[in-house]
Amino acid sequence: MYIESEASPSFRISILHPYPSNHTQEAEVSHSGFHLYLYFLFFKSREVIVSLHPIEMTTRPRHTNYSPQSSIITLYDTNVQHGYTPQPWAPNIWRVRFILNYKRLPYKTIWVEFADVEATLRSIGAPPSAMKSDGLPLYTLPVLVDPTNIPYAPVILSNTNNISEYLESTYPSPAVFPAGSRALQSLFVHCIQEFFAKPLLPIMVPMSHQHLSDRSQRHLRNYPSSLSAAYNPQGHSSSHPLPSGPQREQAWLAVKEQFDFIDAIMAKNTGDGDGIVVMGREVTYADFALCSVLLWIVRIAPQDWVRVRNWNGGRWERLWERCKPYMQEH
């Protein structure tokens, strides 16, 4: 909880209504309250005369979870440790990060351990991302806090799809959903989540678990669904063992089948597009959803990226290069 003194000055406002009654109103308001008061008067009175009289600054404490240092967008994310450098890896959170970077929106990241996700999100007033089967709220990352328009009452959102829609509506240029493409792209991204990435889960979920901090690993042994909820709506548990030997290679063959299918779909853009990105020539939200899966592989299984990057005539490396300008980490 952040405690801030009321640092902005207070005013005594005298408001003279010349017509029809020639009466005077007075009120004591803060700097922000003054603006709201004038807004009200502008719509309620045709003509007023306003005079301001500064009075002694108050020192009443104001309790808020918002800090003046948090005047830019904040993204709550989880990370893996490579040496001493935290690195974002979860594909659903990368989709949000891609949009922030593409729209050139200033933001910062707060890293959250899995063991701390629910307590942290409750403390900032974040809504749950879903409800569990027992009716209890489920808190997962990402969460986005945007104080840009109303610093003292920031927008707080959970769920990747909700955040993506909000960012596009609030900051429409440059667009990740070109006009008329929102429904089609949403369907495409749903297919990426539910079908394209599904064969990756038996490989990537256990490997992701191994890259987390010791504290997060201990937490996930007790609450294995916490990791699954970060990126896996199908509920594959992080406690499942990583396939080895022939089983692992068989798992990668199943992954390649999905990559081959998407390759055939995207190749249809060759001729009237560049054949690399989903919507023809410019990167969009659908490309960011695909590249988020590629980033997951690169961060967690770099030795397997060597094989994936060369599949389908090098398509996935070319898509990586198109999305690379928007891979900044703040």
Short mmCIF file of C-alpha atoms in Angstrom, two decimals:
data_model
loop_
_atom_site.label_atom_id
_atom_site.label_comp_id
_atom_site.label_asym_id
_atom_site.label_seq_id
_atom_site.Cartn_x
_atom_site.Cartn_y
_atom_site.Cartn_z
CA MET A 1 0.00 0.00 0.00
CA TYR A 2 1.42 3.39 -1.03
CA ILE A 3 0.76 6.34 1.31
CA GLU A 4 0.98 9.79 -0.20
CA SER A 5 0.51 13.20 1.39
CA GLU A 6 -1.93 15.54 -0.30
CA ALA A 7 0.83 17.54 -1.95
CA SER A 8 -1.34 19.46 -4.41
CA PRO A 9 -2.68 22.82 -3.11
CA SER A 10 -6.28 23.32 -2.08
CA PHE A 11 -8.40 26.27 -3.15
CA ARG A 12 -11.39 28.22 -1.89
CA ILE A 13 -13.57 28.71 -4.98
CA SER A 14 -16.01 31.62 -5.15
CA ILE A 15 -18.49 31.25 -8.00
CA LEU A 16 -20.82 34.11 -8.88
CA HIS A 17 -23.91 33.23 -10.94
CA PRO A 18 -24.96 36.60 -12.47
CA TYR A 19 -28.16 35.25 -13.91
CA PRO A 20 -30.85 34.89 -12.83
CA SER A 21 -30.32 35.05 -9.05
CA ASN A 22 -26.93 36.76 -8.67
CA HIS A 23 -25.98 34.27 -5.91
CA THR A 24 -22.52 33.05 -4.87
CA GLN A 25 -21.34 29.50 -4.20
CA GLU A 26 -18.19 28.58 -2.30
CA ALA A 27 -16.35 25.28 -2.02
CA GLU A 28 -12.98 23.97 -0.94
CA VAL A 29 -11.47 21.54 -3.43
CA SER A 30 -8.10 20.07 -4.33
CA HIS A 31 -6.36 20.85 -7.59
CA SER A 32 -7.90 17.81 -9.28
CA GLY A 33 -11.30 18.53 -7.72
CA PHE A 34 -11.18 22.05 -9.13
CA HIS A 35 -11.03 20.69 -12.66
CA LEU A 36 -13.98 18.39 -12.03
CA TYR A 37 -15.95 21.24 -10.47
CA LEU A 38 -15.41 23.50 -13.46
CA TYR A 39 -16.40 20.66 -15.78
CA PHE A 40 -19.70 20.40 -13.92
CA LEU A 41 -20.29 24.14 -14.05
CA PHE A 42 -19.52 24.34 -17.74
CA PHE A 43 -22.45 22.08 -18.53
CA LYS A 44 -24.82 23.35 -15.83
CA SER A 45 -24.41 27.14 -16.07
CA ARG A 46 -24.38 29.40 -19.07
CA GLU A 47 -22.20 32.01 -17.41
CA VAL A 48 -20.26 32.05 -14.17
CA ILE A 49 -17.52 34.15 -12.64
CA VAL A 50 -14.90 32.08 -10.82
CA SER A 51 -12.26 33.34 -8.39
CA LEU A 52 -9.63 31.19 -6.67
CA HIS A 53 -8.21 31.76 -3.20
CA PRO A 54 -5.32 29.44 -2.25
CA ILE A 55 -5.57 28.20 1.32
CA GLU A 56 -3.12 26.38 3.53
CA MET A 57 -2.02 23.08 2.02
CA THR A 58 -3.48 20.10 3.77
CA THR A 59 -1.43 17.15 4.93
CA ARG A 60 -4.17 14.54 5.08
CA PRO A 61 -2.72 11.14 4.11
CA ARG A 62 -4.17 9.61 0.97
CA HIS A 63 -4.05 5.82 0.73
CA THR A 64 -3.64 4.43 -2.74
CA ASN A 65 -1.96 1.58 -4.54
CA TYR A 66 -0.78 3.97 -7.22
CA SER A 67 2.60 5.65 -6.91
CA PRO A 68 3.68 8.82 -8.79
CA GLN A 69 6.65 6.81 -9.97
CA SER A 70 4.18 4.52 -11.80
CA SER A 71 3.09 7.07 -14.39
CA ILE A 72 3.59 4.71 -17.32
CA ILE A 73 2.00 1.40 -18.26
CA THR A 74 3.08 -1.52 -16.08
CA LEU A 75 3.12 -5.11 -17.32
CA TYR A 76 3.15 -7.87 -14.72
CA ASP A 77 5.10 -10.84 -16.08
CA THR A 78 7.00 -13.91 -14.94
CA ASN A 79 10.50 -14.81 -16.08
CA VAL A 80 13.16 -17.47 -16.37
CA GLN A 81 16.70 -16.90 -15.20
CA HIS A 82 19.54 -17.11 -17.70
CA GLY A 83 22.51 -16.20 -15.55
CA TYR A 84 21.49 -13.03 -13.70
CA THR A 85 19.25 -11.62 -16.42
CA PRO A 86 15.50 -12.21 -16.19
CA GLN A 87 13.95 -13.10 -19.53
CA PRO A 88 10.26 -13.14 -20.45
CA TRP A 89 9.17 -16.41 -22.00
CA ALA A 90 5.44 -17.13 -21.59
CA PRO A 91 3.79 -16.88 -25.03
CA ASN A 92 0.50 -15.38 -23.88
CA ILE A 93 2.38 -12.56 -22.12
CA TRP A 94 4.63 -12.00 -25.13
CA ARG A 95 1.53 -11.25 -27.19
CA VAL A 96 0.89 -8.24 -24.95
CA ARG A 97 4.57 -7.23 -24.98
CA PHE A 98 4.59 -7.32 -28.79
CA ILE A 99 1.62 -4.95 -28.94
CA LEU A 100 3.19 -2.49 -26.49
CA ASN A 101 6.40 -2.47 -28.50
CA TYR A 102 4.65 -2.22 -31.87
CA LYS A 103 2.61 0.76 -30.71
CA ARG A 104 5.72 2.32 -29.13
CA LEU A 105 3.99 2.70 -25.77
CA PRO A 106 6.32 3.41 -22.83
CA TYR A 107 6.02 0.69 -20.21
CA LYS A 108 7.88 -1.13 -17.50
CA THR A 109 7.81 -4.73 -16.28
CA ILE A 110 7.25 -6.00 -12.76
CA TRP A 111 8.48 -9.58 -12.42
CA VAL A 112 6.35 -11.86 -10.26
CA GLU A 113 7.25 -15.29 -8.90
CA PHE A 114 4.55 -17.93 -9.40
CA ALA A 115 4.21 -18.28 -5.63
CA ASP A 116 3.35 -14.57 -5.39
CA VAL A 117 0.97 -14.18 -8.34
CA GLU A 118 -2.36 -14.28 -6.49
CA ALA A 119 -1.23 -12.14 -3.55
CA THR A 120 0.39 -9.57 -5.84
CA LEU A 121 -2.59 -9.26 -8.16
CA ARG A 122 -5.07 -9.02 -5.29
CA SER A 123 -2.96 -6.27 -3.71
CA ILE A 124 -3.27 -4.05 -6.80
CA GLY A 125 -6.97 -4.77 -7.30
CA ALA A 126 -6.54 -6.81 -10.47
CA PRO A 127 -9.60 -8.79 -11.58
CA PRO A 128 -9.28 -12.58 -11.78
CA SER A 129 -8.59 -13.89 -15.27
CA ALA A 130 -11.15 -16.69 -14.91
CA MET A 131 -13.13 -18.69 -12.38
CA LYS A 132 -12.12 -22.15 -11.23
CA SER A 133 -14.48 -25.13 -11.39
CA ASP A 134 -15.12 -24.74 -7.65
CA GLY A 135 -16.24 -21.14 -8.15
CA LEU A 136 -13.11 -19.53 -6.71
CA PRO A 137 -11.29 -16.80 -8.70
CA LEU A 138 -8.22 -17.72 -10.71
CA TYR A 139 -5.41 -15.14 -10.84
CA THR A 140 -2.91 -15.47 -13.68
CA LEU A 141 -0.49 -13.33 -15.63
CA PRO A 142 -0.36 -11.13 -17.60
CA VAL A 143 -1.88 -8.14 -15.88
CA LEU A 144 -1.62 -4.63 -17.28
CA VAL A 145 -1.97 -1.37 -15.33
CA ASP A 146 -2.46 1.78 -17.38
CA PRO A 147 -2.49 5.11 -15.47
CA THR A 148 -2.05 7.22 -18.62
CA ASN A 149 -5.48 8.84 -18.77
CA ILE A 150 -6.52 8.74 -15.09
CA PRO A 151 -3.40 8.49 -12.89
CA TYR A 152 -5.32 8.28 -9.61
CA ALA A 153 -7.64 5.53 -10.96
CA PRO A 154 -5.62 3.46 -13.43
CA VAL A 155 -7.13 0.86 -15.70
CA ILE A 156 -6.22 -2.63 -14.41
CA LEU A 157 -6.81 -5.57 -16.74
CA SER A 158 -6.13 -9.30 -16.73
CA ASN A 159 -6.44 -11.91 -19.49
CA THR A 160 -4.38 -11.56 -22.67
CA ASN A 161 -7.37 -11.13 -24.98
CA ASN A 162 -8.92 -8.39 -22.83
CA ILE A 163 -5.61 -6.54 -22.63
CA SER A 164 -5.04 -6.80 -26.38
CA GLU A 165 -8.51 -5.45 -27.17
CA TYR A 166 -8.04 -2.60 -24.70
CA LEU A 167 -4.66 -1.54 -26.11
CA GLU A 168 -6.00 -1.55 -29.66
CA SER A 169 -9.09 0.49 -28.71
CA THR A 170 -7.22 2.97 -26.52
CA TYR A 171 -4.13 3.34 -28.72
CA PRO A 172 -5.42 2.59 -32.23
CA SER A 173 -2.37 3.64 -34.21
CA PRO A 174 -0.49 1.77 -35.50
CA ALA A 175 -3.16 -0.90 -35.64
CA VAL A 176 -2.55 -4.57 -34.88
CA PHE A 177 -6.11 -5.24 -36.06
CA PRO A 178 -6.44 -3.54 -39.47
CA ALA A 179 -9.98 -2.51 -40.33
CA GLY A 180 -12.28 -5.47 -40.77
CA SER A 181 -9.77 -8.07 -39.56
CA ARG A 182 -10.53 -8.33 -35.86
CA ALA A 183 -12.94 -11.28 -36.06
CA LEU A 184 -10.75 -13.24 -38.48
CA GLN A 185 -7.57 -12.62 -36.51
CA SER A 186 -9.27 -13.54 -33.23
CA LEU A 187 -10.32 -16.85 -34.75
CA PHE A 188 -6.79 -17.44 -36.06
CA VAL A 189 -5.25 -16.75 -32.66
CA HIS A 190 -7.77 -19.06 -31.01
CA CYS A 191 -6.62 -21.83 -33.37
CA ILE A 192 -2.98 -21.09 -32.51
CA GLN A 193 -3.78 -21.53 -28.80
CA GLU A 194 -6.07 -24.54 -29.04
CA PHE A 195 -4.53 -26.57 -31.88
CA PHE A 196 -1.20 -25.28 -33.19
CA ALA A 197 0.53 -25.11 -29.80
CA LYS A 198 -1.12 -28.18 -28.28
CA PRO A 199 1.51 -30.77 -29.42
CA LEU A 200 4.21 -28.55 -27.89
CA LEU A 201 2.82 -28.86 -24.39
CA PRO A 202 4.26 -32.29 -23.43
CA ILE A 203 7.70 -30.97 -24.43
CA MET A 204 7.64 -27.34 -23.39
CA VAL A 205 5.70 -27.40 -20.12
CA PRO A 206 8.16 -29.66 -18.23
CA MET A 207 11.13 -27.80 -19.77
CA SER A 208 9.67 -24.45 -18.71
CA HIS A 209 9.33 -25.77 -15.17
CA GLN A 210 13.04 -26.63 -15.11
CA HIS A 211 14.03 -23.08 -16.08
CA LEU A 212 12.14 -21.40 -13.24
CA SER A 213 13.64 -20.33 -9.92
CA ASP A 214 13.88 -22.89 -7.12
CA ARG A 215 11.13 -21.08 -5.22
CA SER A 216 8.74 -21.21 -8.18
CA GLN A 217 9.53 -24.87 -8.76
CA ARG A 218 8.72 -25.69 -5.13
CA HIS A 219 5.43 -23.80 -5.43
CA LEU A 220 4.50 -25.59 -8.64
CA ARG A 221 5.10 -29.00 -7.12
CA ASN A 222 2.26 -28.15 -4.73
CA TYR A 223 0.15 -26.22 -7.25
CA PRO A 224 1.00 -27.63 -10.70
CA SER A 225 -1.95 -25.90 -12.35
CA SER A 226 -0.34 -22.49 -11.71
CA LEU A 227 2.21 -23.02 -14.46
CA SER A 228 -0.36 -24.48 -16.82
CA ALA A 229 -2.59 -21.44 -16.39
CA ALA A 230 0.25 -19.17 -17.53
CA TYR A 231 -0.04 -20.35 -21.11
CA ASN A 232 -1.93 -23.60 -21.33
CA PRO A 233 -5.74 -23.63 -21.41
CA GLN A 234 -5.74 -27.42 -21.93
CA GLY A 235 -4.39 -27.99 -18.42
CA HIS A 236 -1.23 -30.01 -19.14
CA SER A 237 0.50 -30.36 -15.80
CA SER A 238 4.08 -29.22 -15.26
CA SER A 239 4.59 -32.37 -13.20
CA HIS A 240 4.37 -34.60 -16.29
CA PRO A 241 7.85 -35.92 -17.16
CA LEU A 242 9.65 -34.69 -20.25
CA PRO A 243 9.57 -37.29 -23.05
CA SER A 244 12.99 -38.74 -23.76
CA GLY A 245 14.61 -40.59 -26.65
CA PRO A 246 12.20 -41.88 -29.32
CA GLN A 247 9.17 -40.50 -27.47
CA ARG A 248 10.59 -37.00 -27.62
CA GLU A 249 11.29 -37.26 -31.33
CA GLN A 250 7.77 -38.58 -31.86
CA ALA A 251 6.45 -35.56 -29.98
CA TRP A 252 8.39 -33.22 -32.28
CA LEU A 253 6.91 -34.97 -35.33
CA ALA A 254 3.46 -34.11 -34.00
CA VAL A 255 4.59 -30.51 -33.56
CA LYS A 256 5.86 -30.38 -37.14
CA GLU A 257 2.50 -31.52 -38.48
CA GLN A 258 0.91 -28.39 -37.06
CA PHE A 259 3.71 -26.18 -38.40
CA ASP A 260 3.25 -27.78 -41.85
CA PHE A 261 -0.47 -27.04 -41.75
CA ILE A 262 -0.01 -23.35 -40.85
CA ASP A 263 2.75 -23.08 -43.47
CA ALA A 264 0.33 -24.26 -46.17
CA ILE A 265 -2.27 -21.73 -45.04
CA MET A 266 0.14 -18.79 -44.96
CA ALA A 267 1.63 -19.73 -48.34
CA LYS A 268 -1.71 -18.76 -49.89
CA ASN A 269 -0.65 -15.13 -49.41
CA THR A 270 2.21 -15.55 -51.88
CA GLY A 271 1.45 -13.40 -54.91
CA ASP A 272 -0.90 -10.86 -53.34
CA GLY A 273 1.26 -10.65 -50.19
CA ASP A 274 4.80 -11.41 -49.13
CA GLY A 275 3.99 -14.98 -48.09
CA ILE A 276 5.53 -14.41 -44.67
CA VAL A 277 2.92 -12.68 -42.53
CA VAL A 278 -0.69 -13.63 -41.96
CA MET A 279 -2.46 -10.53 -43.30
CA GLY A 280 -0.39 -10.15 -46.46
CA ARG A 281 2.35 -7.56 -46.06
CA GLU A 282 2.25 -5.94 -42.60
CA VAL A 283 2.70 -7.66 -39.25
CA THR A 284 -0.45 -7.92 -37.18
CA TYR A 285 -1.71 -9.49 -33.96
CA ALA A 286 -1.89 -12.92 -35.62
CA ASP A 287 1.83 -12.79 -36.43
CA PHE A 288 2.63 -11.81 -32.86
CA ALA A 289 0.65 -14.81 -31.59
CA LEU A 290 2.68 -17.12 -33.86
CA CYS A 291 5.98 -15.51 -32.99
CA SER A 292 5.18 -15.73 -29.28
CA VAL A 293 5.23 -19.51 -29.66
CA LEU A 294 8.57 -19.26 -31.47
CA LEU A 295 9.94 -17.13 -28.63
CA TRP A 296 8.83 -19.77 -26.15
CA ILE A 297 10.90 -22.35 -28.01
CA VAL A 298 13.91 -20.04 -28.31
CA ARG A 299 13.93 -19.14 -24.60
CA ILE A 300 13.21 -22.59 -23.17
CA ALA A 301 14.55 -25.02 -25.80
CA PRO A 302 17.15 -23.17 -27.91
CA GLN A 303 18.64 -26.46 -29.10
CA ASP A 304 15.28 -27.31 -30.69
CA TRP A 305 14.93 -23.89 -32.32
CA VAL A 306 17.75 -25.02 -34.63
CA ARG A 307 15.39 -27.57 -36.16
CA VAL A 308 12.25 -25.41 -36.13
CA ARG A 309 13.87 -22.42 -37.82
CA ASN A 310 14.67 -24.56 -40.88
CA TRP A 311 11.25 -26.18 -41.25
CA ASN A 312 9.08 -25.21 -44.23
CA GLY A 313 11.89 -23.66 -46.22
CA GLY A 314 12.93 -21.34 -43.42
CA ARG A 315 9.50 -19.71 -43.06
CA TRP A 316 9.70 -19.48 -39.27
CA GLU A 317 13.07 -17.77 -39.26
CA ARG A 318 11.74 -15.25 -41.78
CA LEU A 319 8.70 -14.60 -39.57
CA TRP A 320 11.04 -14.21 -36.58
CA GLU A 321 13.01 -11.57 -38.47
CA ARG A 322 9.82 -9.67 -39.36
CA CYS A 323 8.77 -9.58 -35.71
CA LYS A 324 12.26 -9.00 -34.29
CA PRO A 325 11.99 -5.16 -34.25
CA TYR A 326 9.20 -5.53 -31.67
CA MET A 327 11.00 -7.87 -29.22
CA GLN A 328 12.22 -5.18 -26.82
CA GLU A 329 12.14 -6.04 -23.12
CA HIS A 330 11.49 -3.23 -20.63
#
